[in-house]
mmCIF file of C-alpha atoms in Angstrom:
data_model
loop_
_atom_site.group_PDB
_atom_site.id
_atom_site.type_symbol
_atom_site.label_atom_id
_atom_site.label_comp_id
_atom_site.label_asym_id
_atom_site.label_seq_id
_atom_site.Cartn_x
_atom_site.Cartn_y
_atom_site.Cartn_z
ATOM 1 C CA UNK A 586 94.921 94.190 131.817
ATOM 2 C CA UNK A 587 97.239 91.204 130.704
ATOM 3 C CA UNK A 588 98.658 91.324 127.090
ATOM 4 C CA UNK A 589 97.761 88.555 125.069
ATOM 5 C CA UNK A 590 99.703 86.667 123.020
ATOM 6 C CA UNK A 591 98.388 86.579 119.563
ATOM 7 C CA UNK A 592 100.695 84.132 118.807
ATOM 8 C CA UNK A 593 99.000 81.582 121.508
ATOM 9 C CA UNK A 594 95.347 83.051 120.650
ATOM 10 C CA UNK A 595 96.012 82.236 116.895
ATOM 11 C CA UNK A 596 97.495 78.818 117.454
ATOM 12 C CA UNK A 597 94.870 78.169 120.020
ATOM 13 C CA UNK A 598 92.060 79.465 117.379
ATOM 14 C CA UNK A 599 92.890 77.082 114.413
ATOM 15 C CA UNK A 600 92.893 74.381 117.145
ATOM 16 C CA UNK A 601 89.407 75.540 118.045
ATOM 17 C CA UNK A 602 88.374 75.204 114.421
ATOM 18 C CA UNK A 603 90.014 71.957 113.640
ATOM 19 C CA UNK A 604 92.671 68.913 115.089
ATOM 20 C CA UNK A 605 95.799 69.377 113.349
ATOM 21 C CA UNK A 606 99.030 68.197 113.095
ATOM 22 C CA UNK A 607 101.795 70.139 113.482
ATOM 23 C CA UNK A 608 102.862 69.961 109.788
ATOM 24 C CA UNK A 609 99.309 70.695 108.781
ATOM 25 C CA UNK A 610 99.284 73.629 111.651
ATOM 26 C CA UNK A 611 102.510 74.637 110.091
ATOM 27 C CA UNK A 612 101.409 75.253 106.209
ATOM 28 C CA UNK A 613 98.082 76.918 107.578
ATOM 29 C CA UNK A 614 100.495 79.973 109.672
ATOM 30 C CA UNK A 615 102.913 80.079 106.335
ATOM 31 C CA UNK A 616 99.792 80.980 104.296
ATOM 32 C CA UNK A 617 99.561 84.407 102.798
ATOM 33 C CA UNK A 618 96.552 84.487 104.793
ATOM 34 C CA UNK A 619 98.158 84.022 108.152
ATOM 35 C CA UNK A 620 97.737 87.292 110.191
ATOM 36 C CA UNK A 621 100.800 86.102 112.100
ATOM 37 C CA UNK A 622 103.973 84.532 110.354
ATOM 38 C CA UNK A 623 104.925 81.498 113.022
ATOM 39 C CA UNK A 624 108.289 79.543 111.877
ATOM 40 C CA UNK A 625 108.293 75.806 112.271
ATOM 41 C CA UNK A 626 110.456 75.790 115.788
ATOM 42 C CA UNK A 627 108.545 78.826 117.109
ATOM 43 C CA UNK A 628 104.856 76.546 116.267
ATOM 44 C CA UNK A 629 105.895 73.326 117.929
ATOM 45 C CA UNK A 630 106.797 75.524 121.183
ATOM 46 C CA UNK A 631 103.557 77.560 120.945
ATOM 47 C CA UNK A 632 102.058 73.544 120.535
ATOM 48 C CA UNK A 633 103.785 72.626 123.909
ATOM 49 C CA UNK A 634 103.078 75.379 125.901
ATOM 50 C CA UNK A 635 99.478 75.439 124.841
ATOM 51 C CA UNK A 636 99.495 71.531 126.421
ATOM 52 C CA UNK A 637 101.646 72.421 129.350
ATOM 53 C CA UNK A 638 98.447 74.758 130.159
ATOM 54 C CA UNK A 639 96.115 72.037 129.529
ATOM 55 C CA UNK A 640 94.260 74.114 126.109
ATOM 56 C CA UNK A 641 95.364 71.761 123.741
ATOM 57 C CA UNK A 642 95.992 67.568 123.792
ATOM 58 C CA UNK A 643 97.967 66.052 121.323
ATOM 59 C CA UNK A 644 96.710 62.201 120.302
ATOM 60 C CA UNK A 645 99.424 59.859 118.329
ATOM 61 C CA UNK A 646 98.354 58.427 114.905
ATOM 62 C CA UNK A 647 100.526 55.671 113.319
ATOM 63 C CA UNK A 648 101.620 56.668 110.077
ATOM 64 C CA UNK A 649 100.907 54.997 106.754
ATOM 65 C CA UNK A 650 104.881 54.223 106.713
ATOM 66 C CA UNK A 651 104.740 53.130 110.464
ATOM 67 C CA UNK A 652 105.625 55.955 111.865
ATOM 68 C CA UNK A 653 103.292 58.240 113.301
ATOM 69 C CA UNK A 654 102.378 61.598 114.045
ATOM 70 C CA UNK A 655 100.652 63.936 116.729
ATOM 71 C CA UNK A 656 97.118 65.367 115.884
ATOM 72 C CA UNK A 657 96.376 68.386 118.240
ATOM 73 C CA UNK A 658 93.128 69.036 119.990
ATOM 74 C CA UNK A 659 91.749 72.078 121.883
ATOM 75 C CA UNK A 660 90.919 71.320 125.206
ATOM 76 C CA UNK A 661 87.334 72.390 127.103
ATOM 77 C CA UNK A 662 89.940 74.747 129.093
ATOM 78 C CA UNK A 663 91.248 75.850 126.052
ATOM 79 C CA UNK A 664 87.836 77.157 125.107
ATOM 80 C CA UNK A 665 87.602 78.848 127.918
ATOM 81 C CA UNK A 666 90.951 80.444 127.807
ATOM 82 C CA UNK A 667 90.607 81.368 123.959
ATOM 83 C CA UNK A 668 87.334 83.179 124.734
ATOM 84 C CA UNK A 669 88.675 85.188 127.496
ATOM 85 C CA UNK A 670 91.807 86.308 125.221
ATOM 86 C CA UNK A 671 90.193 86.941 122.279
ATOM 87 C CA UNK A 672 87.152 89.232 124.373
ATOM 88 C CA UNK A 673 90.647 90.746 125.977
ATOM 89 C CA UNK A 674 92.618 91.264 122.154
ATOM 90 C CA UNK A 675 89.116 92.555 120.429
ATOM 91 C CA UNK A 676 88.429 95.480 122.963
ATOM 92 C CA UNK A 677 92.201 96.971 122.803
ATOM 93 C CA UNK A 678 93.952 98.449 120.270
ATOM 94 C CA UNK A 679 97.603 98.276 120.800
ATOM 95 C CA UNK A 680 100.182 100.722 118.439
ATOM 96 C CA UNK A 681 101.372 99.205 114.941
ATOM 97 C CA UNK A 682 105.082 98.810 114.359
ATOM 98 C CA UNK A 683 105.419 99.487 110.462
ATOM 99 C CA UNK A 684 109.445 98.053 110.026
ATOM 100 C CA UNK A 685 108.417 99.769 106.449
ATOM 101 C CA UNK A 686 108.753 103.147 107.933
ATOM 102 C CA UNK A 687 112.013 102.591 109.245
ATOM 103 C CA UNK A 688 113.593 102.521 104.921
ATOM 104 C CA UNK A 689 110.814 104.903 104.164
ATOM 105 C CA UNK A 690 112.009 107.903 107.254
ATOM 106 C CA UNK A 691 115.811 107.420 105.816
ATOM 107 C CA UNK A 692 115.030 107.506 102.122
ATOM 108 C CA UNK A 693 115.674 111.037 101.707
ATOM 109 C CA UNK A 694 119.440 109.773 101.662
ATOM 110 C CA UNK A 695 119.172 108.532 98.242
ATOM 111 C CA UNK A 696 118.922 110.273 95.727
ATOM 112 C CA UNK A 697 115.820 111.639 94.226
ATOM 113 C CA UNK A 698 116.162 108.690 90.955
ATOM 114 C CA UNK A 699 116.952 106.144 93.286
ATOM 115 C CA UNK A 700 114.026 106.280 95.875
ATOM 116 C CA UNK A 701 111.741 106.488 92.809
ATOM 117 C CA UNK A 702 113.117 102.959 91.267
ATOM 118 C CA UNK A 703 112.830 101.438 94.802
ATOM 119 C CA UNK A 704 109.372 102.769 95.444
ATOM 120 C CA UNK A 705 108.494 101.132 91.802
ATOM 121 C CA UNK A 706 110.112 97.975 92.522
ATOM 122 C CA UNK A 707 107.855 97.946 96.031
ATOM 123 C CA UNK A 708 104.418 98.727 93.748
ATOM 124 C CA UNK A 709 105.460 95.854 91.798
ATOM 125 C CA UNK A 710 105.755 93.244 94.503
ATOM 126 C CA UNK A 711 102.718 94.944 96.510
ATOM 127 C CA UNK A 712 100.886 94.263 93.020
ATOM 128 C CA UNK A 713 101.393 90.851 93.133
ATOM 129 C CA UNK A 714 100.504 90.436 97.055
ATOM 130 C CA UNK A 715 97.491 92.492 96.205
ATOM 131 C CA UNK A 716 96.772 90.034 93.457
ATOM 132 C CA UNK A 717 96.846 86.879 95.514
ATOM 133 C CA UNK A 718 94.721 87.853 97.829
ATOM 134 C CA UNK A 719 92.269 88.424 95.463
ATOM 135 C CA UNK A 720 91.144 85.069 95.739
ATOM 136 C CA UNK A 721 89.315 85.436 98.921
ATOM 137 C CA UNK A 722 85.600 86.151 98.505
ATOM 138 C CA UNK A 723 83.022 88.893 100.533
ATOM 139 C CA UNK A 724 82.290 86.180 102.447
ATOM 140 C CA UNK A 725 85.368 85.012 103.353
ATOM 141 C CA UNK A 726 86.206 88.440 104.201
ATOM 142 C CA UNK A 727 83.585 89.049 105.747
ATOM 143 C CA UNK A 728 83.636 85.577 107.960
ATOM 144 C CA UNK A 729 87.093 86.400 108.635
ATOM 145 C CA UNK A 730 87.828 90.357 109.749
ATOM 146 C CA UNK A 731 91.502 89.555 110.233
ATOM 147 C CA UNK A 732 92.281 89.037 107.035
ATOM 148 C CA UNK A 733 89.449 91.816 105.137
ATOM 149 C CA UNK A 734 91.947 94.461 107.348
ATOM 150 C CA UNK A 735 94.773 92.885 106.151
ATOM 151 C CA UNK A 736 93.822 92.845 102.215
ATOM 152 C CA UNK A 737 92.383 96.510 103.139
ATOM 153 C CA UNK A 738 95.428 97.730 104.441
ATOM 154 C CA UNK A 739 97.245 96.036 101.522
ATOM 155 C CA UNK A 740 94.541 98.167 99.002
ATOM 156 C CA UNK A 741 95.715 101.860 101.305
ATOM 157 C CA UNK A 742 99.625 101.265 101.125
ATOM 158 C CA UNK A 743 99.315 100.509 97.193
ATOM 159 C CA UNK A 744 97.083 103.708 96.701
ATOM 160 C CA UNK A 745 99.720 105.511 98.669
ATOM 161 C CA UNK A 746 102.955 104.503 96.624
ATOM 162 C CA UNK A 747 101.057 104.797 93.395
ATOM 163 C CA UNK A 748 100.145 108.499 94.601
ATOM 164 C CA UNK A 749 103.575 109.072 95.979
ATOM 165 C CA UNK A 750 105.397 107.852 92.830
ATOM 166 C CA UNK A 751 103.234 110.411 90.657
ATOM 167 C CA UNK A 752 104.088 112.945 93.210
ATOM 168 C CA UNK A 753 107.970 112.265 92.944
ATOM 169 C CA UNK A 754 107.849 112.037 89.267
ATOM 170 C CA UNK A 755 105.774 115.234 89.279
ATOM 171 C CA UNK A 756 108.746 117.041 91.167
ATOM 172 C CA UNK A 757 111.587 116.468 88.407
#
């Protein structure tokens, strides 16, 4: 079975919900919300490629300073190709890459102090991610699985360094 780019099914998705311009598109995948972080560059390629396959057109608007803009639109193709990715990306689970683990595997090579102070400093800015996604209701949650994982996972890896901290402190 293919692999599917989530970064295409995700462009192609907000397309599917509304026309947007690329700016608009742009703020939308910077959101904390976003399940994928897409850089400017890396969205106006995905944009391209997605009309290159005929999913998406793009319509200029004149500007209200006389330039003007592109508004994108998913295409009846489109549709069709979003459904048949997204039936492909829902039935397979492919392995997580946590970069996380990659500080947390060498941090025995601190010392014992150390580690502890970093692993504090992470709560702390975990806290506050935590925090703003708080503002999502149940039903926005529950409308949107993507992101109740995501504020889920968030929940588990704050209960784990909160338990882990005790744990270190416990040892001294």
């Amino acid at each position: 079975m293919p692999e599917t780019d989530d970064k295409l099914l995700l462009v192609l998705g907000v397309l599917l919900s509304q026309d947007s311009h690329g700016y608009g598109l742009i703020a939308l995948l910077e959101s904390p919300a976003a399940p994928i972080r897409i850089g400017r560059a890396n969205a106006y390629k995905l944009l391209r490629k997605l009309e290159q396959r005929g999913w998406a057109r793009a319509k200029q608007e004149k500007g209200e300073r006389g330039g003007g803009r592109h508004t994108y639109r998913a295409t009846a193709a489109g549709r069709k190709a979003f459904e048949r990715m997204l039936r492909e990306r829902l039935g397979t689970s492919r392995e997580t890459e946590v970069a996380d683990a990659v500080s947390l595997d060498f941090s025995s090579m601190l010392t014992e102090a150390a580690v502890t102070a970093q692993l504090e400093a992470r709560l702390a800015s975990l806290k506050e991610r935590c925090n703003s996604m708080d503002r999502f209701t149940k039903d926005e949650r529950r409308a949107h699985l993507g992101l109740d994982l995501r504020i889920h996972l968030l929940n588990q890896e704050r209960s784990w360094l909160e338990q882990t901290i005790k744990r270190r402190k416990g040892r001294k």
